Coordinates of C-alpha atoms in Angstrom, one line a residue:
M1 CA -33.0 -64.3 -34.7
R2 CA -32.2 -63.2 -31.2
T3 CA -30.9 -66.2 -29.1
R4 CA -31.7 -64.9 -25.7
P5 CA -35.2 -66.1 -24.9
L6 CA -38.1 -64.0 -23.8
K7 CA -39.2 -65.2 -20.4
V8 CA -42.9 -65.8 -19.7
A9 CA -44.6 -66.2 -16.3
L10 CA -47.9 -68.1 -16.3
L11 CA -50.4 -67.3 -13.5
G12 CA -52.8 -70.3 -13.4
C13 CA -52.6 -73.7 -14.8
G14 CA -56.1 -74.9 -15.1
V15 CA -57.9 -75.8 -18.3
V16 CA -56.6 -72.7 -20.2
G17 CA -53.3 -72.4 -18.5
S18 CA -52.3 -75.9 -19.1
E19 CA -53.1 -75.6 -22.8
V20 CA -51.0 -72.4 -23.0
A21 CA -48.0 -74.3 -21.5
R22 CA -48.6 -77.2 -23.8
I23 CA -48.7 -75.1 -26.9
M24 CA -45.6 -73.1 -25.8
T25 CA -43.7 -76.3 -25.5
T26 CA -44.9 -78.2 -28.6
H27 CA -44.9 -75.2 -30.9
A28 CA -41.7 -73.7 -29.5
E29 CA -39.9 -73.5 -32.8
D30 CA -42.7 -72.0 -34.7
L31 CA -43.4 -69.4 -32.0
A32 CA -39.7 -68.5 -32.1
A33 CA -39.7 -68.1 -35.9
R34 CA -42.8 -66.0 -35.7
I35 CA -41.6 -63.8 -32.9
G36 CA -38.0 -63.5 -33.8
A37 CA -36.7 -64.9 -30.6
P38 CA -37.4 -68.0 -28.5
V39 CA -39.9 -67.8 -25.6
E40 CA -39.3 -69.6 -22.4
L41 CA -41.7 -70.6 -19.7
A42 CA -39.9 -69.2 -16.7
G43 CA -42.5 -70.0 -13.9
V44 CA -45.9 -71.2 -13.3
A45 CA -47.9 -69.9 -10.2
V46 CA -50.6 -72.3 -9.0
R47 CA -52.6 -72.9 -5.8
R48 CA -52.1 -76.7 -5.5
P49 CA -48.4 -77.4 -6.2
S50 CA -48.7 -81.2 -5.5
K51 CA -51.0 -81.7 -8.6
V52 CA -49.3 -83.5 -11.4
R53 CA -49.1 -81.3 -14.5
E54 CA -48.1 -83.2 -17.5
G55 CA -45.3 -81.5 -19.7
I56 CA -44.5 -78.9 -17.1
D57 CA -41.1 -79.0 -15.3
P58 CA -42.0 -79.3 -11.5
S59 CA -39.1 -76.9 -10.7
L60 CA -41.1 -74.1 -12.5
V61 CA -44.1 -74.5 -10.3
T62 CA -44.6 -72.1 -7.3
T63 CA -47.4 -70.9 -5.1
D64 CA -45.8 -67.5 -4.6
A65 CA -47.3 -65.6 -7.6
T66 CA -46.2 -62.2 -6.3
A67 CA -42.6 -63.3 -6.1
L68 CA -42.8 -64.7 -9.6
V69 CA -44.0 -61.4 -11.2
K70 CA -41.5 -59.4 -9.1
R71 CA -38.5 -61.2 -10.4
G72 CA -37.5 -58.5 -12.8
D73 CA -36.3 -60.8 -15.6
I74 CA -39.9 -61.7 -16.7
D75 CA -40.8 -60.2 -20.1
V76 CA -44.5 -61.2 -20.2
V77 CA -46.9 -62.3 -17.6
V78 CA -49.9 -64.5 -18.8
E79 CA -52.8 -64.2 -16.4
V80 CA -55.4 -66.9 -16.6
I81 CA -56.5 -67.2 -13.0
G82 CA -59.6 -65.1 -13.3
G83 CA -61.5 -63.1 -10.8
I84 CA -60.7 -59.6 -9.5
E85 CA -58.2 -60.3 -6.7
P86 CA -55.4 -61.4 -6.6
A87 CA -55.4 -61.0 -10.4
R88 CA -55.6 -57.2 -10.4
G89 CA -52.8 -56.8 -7.8
L90 CA -50.6 -59.3 -9.6
I91 CA -51.0 -57.5 -13.0
M92 CA -50.3 -54.1 -11.4
T93 CA -47.1 -55.6 -9.8
A94 CA -46.1 -57.1 -13.2
F95 CA -46.3 -53.7 -14.8
E96 CA -44.2 -52.1 -12.0
H97 CA -41.5 -54.7 -12.4
G98 CA -41.1 -54.4 -16.2
A99 CA -43.4 -57.0 -17.6
S100 CA -46.2 -56.7 -20.2
V101 CA -49.4 -58.6 -19.6
V102 CA -51.7 -61.0 -21.5
S103 CA -54.9 -61.7 -19.7
A104 CA -58.1 -63.7 -20.3
N105 CA -59.8 -62.1 -17.4
K106 CA -63.1 -60.6 -18.6
A107 CA -64.5 -59.8 -15.2
L108 CA -61.4 -57.8 -14.3
I109 CA -61.0 -56.0 -17.7
A110 CA -64.8 -55.0 -17.5
Q111 CA -64.5 -53.7 -14.0
D112 CA -61.0 -52.1 -13.9
G113 CA -59.9 -51.9 -17.5
A114 CA -59.3 -48.1 -17.4
A115 CA -57.0 -48.4 -14.3
L116 CA -55.1 -51.3 -15.8
H117 CA -54.5 -49.5 -19.1
A118 CA -53.4 -46.5 -17.3
A119 CA -50.8 -48.5 -15.3
A120 CA -49.6 -50.2 -18.5
E121 CA -49.2 -46.9 -20.3
E122 CA -47.4 -45.3 -17.3
Q123 CA -44.9 -48.1 -17.4
G124 CA -44.6 -48.3 -21.2
K125 CA -46.0 -51.9 -21.3
D126 CA -48.7 -53.8 -23.2
L127 CA -52.0 -55.1 -21.9
Y128 CA -53.7 -57.5 -24.3
Y129 CA -56.8 -59.5 -23.6
E130 CA -58.2 -61.0 -26.8
A131 CA -59.1 -64.2 -24.9
A132 CA -61.4 -62.2 -22.6
V133 CA -64.2 -62.2 -25.2
A134 CA -65.4 -65.0 -27.5
G135 CA -62.6 -67.5 -26.9
A136 CA -60.7 -68.3 -30.1
I137 CA -62.7 -65.8 -32.2
P138 CA -60.4 -62.9 -33.3
L139 CA -62.6 -60.0 -32.3
I140 CA -60.9 -57.4 -30.0
R141 CA -57.9 -57.0 -32.3
P142 CA -60.2 -56.4 -35.4
L143 CA -62.3 -53.9 -33.5
R144 CA -59.3 -52.2 -32.0
E145 CA -57.0 -52.3 -35.0
S146 CA -58.6 -53.4 -38.3
L147 CA -61.7 -51.2 -37.8
A148 CA -59.8 -48.3 -36.2
G149 CA -60.4 -46.0 -39.1
D150 CA -64.1 -46.8 -39.3
K151 CA -67.1 -45.8 -37.2
I152 CA -68.8 -48.7 -35.4
N153 CA -72.5 -48.2 -34.8
R154 CA -73.6 -51.6 -33.4
V155 CA -72.2 -54.8 -32.0
M156 CA -74.6 -57.6 -31.3
G157 CA -73.6 -61.1 -30.5
I158 CA -73.9 -64.4 -28.8
V159 CA -70.9 -64.4 -26.4
N160 CA -71.7 -67.3 -24.1
G161 CA -71.6 -70.9 -25.3
T162 CA -73.4 -72.4 -22.4
T163 CA -76.5 -70.3 -22.8
N164 CA -76.5 -70.7 -26.6
F165 CA -76.4 -74.5 -26.1
I166 CA -79.3 -74.4 -23.7
L167 CA -81.5 -72.2 -25.9
D168 CA -80.5 -74.1 -29.0
K169 CA -81.6 -77.3 -27.4
M170 CA -84.9 -75.8 -26.3
D171 CA -85.5 -74.6 -29.8
S172 CA -84.6 -77.8 -31.7
T173 CA -86.1 -80.4 -29.3
G174 CA -88.9 -78.5 -27.5
A175 CA -87.2 -79.2 -24.1
G176 CA -87.8 -77.1 -21.1
Y177 CA -85.2 -74.8 -19.6
Q178 CA -84.2 -77.3 -16.8
E179 CA -84.0 -80.2 -19.0
A180 CA -81.7 -78.4 -21.5
L181 CA -79.6 -77.1 -18.6
D182 CA -79.2 -80.6 -17.2
E183 CA -78.0 -81.9 -20.6
A184 CA -75.5 -79.0 -20.9
T185 CA -74.1 -79.9 -17.4
A186 CA -73.8 -83.5 -18.2
L187 CA -71.9 -82.7 -21.4
G188 CA -69.6 -80.3 -19.6
Y189 CA -70.9 -77.1 -21.2
A190 CA -72.4 -75.8 -17.9
E191 CA -70.6 -75.4 -14.6
A192 CA -72.0 -77.0 -11.4
D193 CA -73.2 -73.5 -10.5
P194 CA -74.3 -72.0 -13.9
T195 CA -75.4 -68.6 -12.4
A196 CA -72.7 -66.5 -14.1
D197 CA -73.8 -67.9 -17.5
V198 CA -77.6 -68.2 -17.4
E199 CA -78.1 -64.9 -15.5
G200 CA -76.0 -63.0 -18.0
F201 CA -73.1 -61.9 -15.8
D202 CA -70.5 -63.5 -18.1
A203 CA -72.0 -61.9 -21.2
A204 CA -72.4 -58.5 -19.4
A205 CA -68.6 -58.4 -18.7
K206 CA -67.9 -59.1 -22.3
A207 CA -70.5 -56.4 -23.4
A208 CA -68.7 -53.8 -21.3
I209 CA -65.4 -54.6 -23.0
L210 CA -66.9 -54.6 -26.4
A211 CA -68.7 -51.3 -25.8
G212 CA -65.6 -49.6 -24.6
I213 CA -63.5 -50.7 -27.6
S214 CA -66.1 -50.2 -30.3
F215 CA -67.1 -46.7 -29.2
H216 CA -63.8 -45.4 -27.7
T217 CA -65.5 -44.6 -24.4
R218 CA -65.5 -45.8 -20.8
A219 CA -67.9 -48.7 -20.2
R220 CA -67.9 -50.7 -17.0
L221 CA -69.7 -53.8 -15.9
D222 CA -72.1 -51.6 -13.9
D223 CA -73.1 -49.7 -17.0
V224 CA -74.5 -52.9 -18.7
Y225 CA -78.1 -53.8 -18.3
R226 CA -78.4 -57.5 -17.6
E227 CA -81.3 -59.9 -17.8
G228 CA -80.8 -63.7 -17.5
M229 CA -82.6 -66.4 -19.5
T230 CA -83.9 -68.7 -16.8
E231 CA -87.5 -67.5 -17.4
V232 CA -87.5 -68.4 -21.1
T233 CA -90.0 -71.2 -21.7
A234 CA -91.0 -73.6 -24.5
A235 CA -94.1 -71.4 -25.0
D236 CA -91.8 -68.4 -25.8
F237 CA -90.1 -70.5 -28.5
A238 CA -93.5 -71.5 -29.9
S239 CA -94.4 -67.8 -30.1
A240 CA -91.1 -67.0 -31.7
K241 CA -91.6 -69.7 -34.4
E242 CA -95.0 -68.3 -35.2
M243 CA -93.2 -65.0 -35.9
G244 CA -90.4 -66.6 -38.0
C245 CA -88.0 -66.1 -35.2
T246 CA -85.9 -68.0 -32.6
I247 CA -84.5 -66.8 -29.2
K248 CA -80.9 -66.1 -28.3
L249 CA -79.2 -64.4 -25.3
L250 CA -77.7 -61.4 -26.9
A251 CA -75.0 -58.9 -25.8
I252 CA -75.9 -55.6 -27.6
C253 CA -73.8 -52.5 -27.7
E254 CA -75.0 -49.6 -29.9
R255 CA -74.5 -46.0 -30.6
A256 CA -77.7 -43.8 -30.1
A257 CA -79.2 -42.4 -33.2
H258 CA -78.3 -38.9 -32.2
G259 CA -74.7 -40.0 -31.6
G260 CA -74.4 -38.5 -28.2
S261 CA -74.5 -41.7 -26.1
V262 CA -74.2 -45.4 -26.2
T263 CA -76.1 -48.4 -24.7
A264 CA -74.9 -51.8 -23.6
R265 CA -77.2 -54.6 -22.6
V266 CA -77.6 -58.4 -22.2
H267 CA -81.0 -60.1 -22.4
P268 CA -82.9 -62.8 -24.3
A269 CA -84.4 -61.6 -27.5
M270 CA -86.3 -62.9 -30.5
I271 CA -84.4 -62.6 -33.8
P272 CA -85.6 -63.4 -37.3
L273 CA -84.6 -66.9 -38.7
D274 CA -82.9 -65.2 -41.6
H275 CA -80.6 -63.2 -39.4
P276 CA -77.0 -64.7 -39.4
L277 CA -77.0 -65.0 -35.6
A278 CA -80.1 -67.2 -35.7
S279 CA -78.2 -70.1 -37.3
V280 CA -75.5 -70.2 -34.6
R281 CA -76.0 -73.5 -33.0
G282 CA -74.7 -75.5 -30.0
A283 CA -72.0 -73.9 -27.8
Y284 CA -70.7 -71.7 -30.5
N285 CA -70.3 -67.9 -30.3
A286 CA -70.8 -65.2 -33.0
V287 CA -70.6 -61.4 -33.0
F288 CA -72.3 -59.3 -35.6
V289 CA -70.7 -55.9 -36.2
E290 CA -72.2 -53.0 -38.1
A291 CA -69.8 -50.3 -39.2
E292 CA -70.3 -47.2 -41.2
A293 CA -67.8 -48.0 -44.0
A294 CA -67.2 -51.7 -43.7
G295 CA -70.9 -52.5 -43.5
Q296 CA -72.0 -55.8 -41.8
L297 CA -69.4 -58.2 -40.5
M298 CA -69.8 -61.4 -38.5
F299 CA -67.1 -63.2 -36.5
Y300 CA -67.9 -66.9 -35.6
G301 CA -66.3 -69.7 -33.8
P302 CA -65.8 -71.6 -30.5
G303 CA -66.2 -69.2 -27.7
A304 CA -64.7 -71.2 -24.8
G305 CA -62.7 -74.3 -23.9
G306 CA -59.1 -74.8 -23.0
A307 CA -57.6 -75.1 -26.5
P308 CA -59.6 -72.3 -28.2
T309 CA -59.0 -69.9 -25.4
A310 CA -55.4 -70.7 -25.3
S311 CA -55.2 -70.0 -29.1
A312 CA -56.3 -66.4 -28.4
V313 CA -53.8 -66.1 -25.5
L314 CA -50.9 -67.3 -27.6
G315 CA -51.9 -64.9 -30.4
D316 CA -51.6 -62.1 -27.9
L317 CA -48.3 -63.5 -26.5
V318 CA -46.8 -63.4 -30.0
A319 CA -47.9 -59.8 -30.6
V320 CA -46.6 -58.6 -27.2
C321 CA -43.3 -60.4 -27.6
R322 CA -42.9 -58.8 -31.1
N323 CA -43.5 -55.4 -29.6
K324 CA -41.0 -56.1 -26.8
L325 CA -38.3 -56.9 -29.4
G326 CA -39.2 -53.8 -31.4
E327 CA -39.1 -51.7 -28.2
A328 CA -42.7 -50.6 -28.9
T329 CA -46.2 -51.1 -27.5
G330 CA -49.4 -51.9 -29.2
P331 CA -52.7 -50.0 -29.1
G332 CA -53.7 -49.0 -25.6
D333 CA -56.9 -47.7 -24.2
S334 CA -58.9 -45.4 -26.5
A335 CA -61.7 -43.4 -24.6
Y336 CA -61.4 -40.1 -26.3
T337 CA -65.1 -39.8 -27.0
Q338 CA -66.2 -40.0 -23.4
L339 CA -69.7 -40.9 -24.5
P340 CA -72.1 -41.6 -21.6
V341 CA -73.8 -45.0 -21.3
S342 CA -77.5 -44.4 -21.4
P343 CA -79.9 -46.3 -19.0
M344 CA -82.0 -49.2 -20.3
G345 CA -85.1 -47.0 -20.2
E346 CA -83.9 -45.0 -23.2
V347 CA -83.3 -48.1 -25.4
V348 CA -85.7 -48.3 -28.3
T349 CA -86.6 -51.6 -29.7
R350 CA -89.7 -53.8 -30.6
Y351 CA -91.5 -56.0 -28.0
H352 CA -93.4 -59.2 -28.0
I353 CA -95.9 -59.4 -25.0
S354 CA -98.0 -62.4 -24.2
L355 CA -101.0 -61.7 -21.9
D356 CA -103.4 -64.1 -20.1
V357 CA -106.8 -62.3 -20.4
A358 CA -110.5 -62.9 -19.6
D359 CA -112.5 -64.4 -22.3
K360 CA -115.1 -61.8 -22.8
P361 CA -115.9 -58.9 -25.2
G362 CA -114.0 -55.6 -24.9
V363 CA -110.7 -57.0 -23.7
L364 CA -108.8 -56.2 -26.8
A365 CA -110.1 -52.6 -26.8
Q366 CA -109.0 -52.1 -23.2
V367 CA -105.6 -53.4 -23.9
A368 CA -105.2 -51.3 -27.1
T369 CA -106.3 -48.2 -25.1
V370 CA -103.5 -48.8 -22.5
F371 CA -100.8 -49.1 -25.2
A372 CA -102.1 -45.9 -26.9
E373 CA -102.1 -44.0 -23.6
H374 CA -98.5 -44.8 -23.1
G375 CA -97.5 -43.9 -26.7
V376 CA -96.6 -47.4 -27.7
S377 CA -97.7 -48.3 -31.2
I378 CA -99.0 -51.8 -31.8
D379 CA -97.8 -53.7 -34.9
T380 CA -99.8 -57.0 -34.7
V381 CA -102.2 -58.6 -32.2
R382 CA -103.1 -62.3 -32.1
Q383 CA -106.0 -63.4 -29.9
S384 CA -106.7 -67.1 -29.1
V385 CA -108.8 -69.2 -26.8
K386 CA -107.7 -72.7 -25.8
D387 CA -109.3 -75.0 -23.2
G388 CA -111.3 -72.1 -21.9
E389 CA -108.1 -69.9 -21.4
A390 CA -107.8 -66.7 -23.5
S391 CA -104.6 -65.0 -24.5
L392 CA -103.4 -62.0 -26.4
V393 CA -100.0 -61.7 -28.1
V394 CA -99.1 -58.1 -28.9
V395 CA -96.1 -57.2 -31.0
T396 CA -95.2 -53.5 -30.9
H397 CA -93.5 -51.1 -33.2
R398 CA -90.2 -49.7 -31.9
A399 CA -90.7 -48.1 -28.5
A400 CA -88.5 -46.9 -25.6
D401 CA -88.1 -49.4 -22.7
A402 CA -89.4 -46.9 -20.2
A403 CA -92.6 -46.5 -22.2
L404 CA -93.1 -50.3 -22.5
T405 CA -92.5 -50.7 -18.7
G406 CA -95.2 -48.1 -18.0
T407 CA -97.5 -49.9 -20.4
V408 CA -97.1 -53.3 -18.7
D409 CA -97.6 -51.8 -15.2
A410 CA -100.9 -50.3 -16.4
L411 CA -101.9 -53.6 -18.1
R412 CA -101.4 -55.5 -14.8
K413 CA -104.0 -53.2 -13.2
L414 CA -106.8 -54.1 -15.7
D415 CA -109.4 -56.5 -14.3
T416 CA -109.5 -58.3 -17.6
V417 CA -105.8 -59.0 -17.7
R418 CA -105.0 -62.0 -15.5
G419 CA -101.3 -62.0 -15.9
V420 CA -98.4 -61.1 -18.2
A421 CA -97.1 -64.5 -19.4
S422 CA -93.9 -63.1 -21.0
I423 CA -92.2 -60.0 -22.4
M424 CA -89.5 -60.5 -25.0
R425 CA -87.6 -57.9 -27.0
V426 CA -87.3 -58.4 -30.8
E427 CA -84.0 -57.6 -32.3
G428 CA -82.1 -57.9 -35.6
E429 CA -84.8 -56.6 -37.9

């Protein structure tokens, strides 16, 4: 074993960063044995240096992150501060001054992954980011390495624990959205401002990363269709149960049937109760992968939290340090296919549409005619009257999103349709 330690700079010492530092200290001997050399925490960049950080030598703490990554003796920079800047600039500076990088920054990788990979390759350094998607679940490395010889056709998953907790609570207790969100906040699963989670921004960043890796193409955050879950109601869950389904906020990346493009999207969807993702409860994450040779695979586990995310960071750290000792680098960016990301209008799936309608003869015929005129085939229709209010629930065969949008616009113009109560995609069948 080499006796000279590999030096690590830690950018950020919050929930995840503090766990990374703790594990590096408490598991130092094991890490050294696995790597082939000891690893040493050489500096910790923070915003508030006066805060007491248990287990961290105060002399290592600095507010000058730029000076830390410019030192020249740093072997690996671990970035867990999040956001676009200053993280992006610090990572670029780290490459320029001889360090490889381990990051948990999903937003940055989704937005600027191509430029970061190019900078790493130019300097002969590694860029690893297993912790950016699905926390502790080993996902990026299996997609990038274990399935490198296979052809992945679809990746569909629950990649945000906050939203899954809320939807699971609505499903299991009949609670409304706000009530379930309040409980998630009280238990620490939701931030004070949950917008990034419940509006799908967090999941969309992860979808962009997964699409790029799975299909060997360029996929940015702007390419991902995003729809939040704040409009999901208890009535939607009741309808889902009548169909033998539940509702999840899904990130879906798939190769088009013709093979010439891919799609990436995040939205609530009904999935059958017998689908593996339907049984994912609480704040857990799971990702379902469909590959040509390997078939169907599912990766499941805690998708957030200090210790689980730190586990993924440390796994990357071990890999990068091993590469450093072997004077090699791991897999870099793979975008050789250059497949375009198709707009949402071209996505083909099934739909569940709930309509509030007038209680009089001929309504169903009018609605069916609109669907036929727009080329959307109906699978089933359920009509009901309760307390003087009439409703129609229509489930379609597979149709393009653009065709369904045109259908709904036309339905809203009918005198007999008083409103579109909900539109939900049906996936996983």
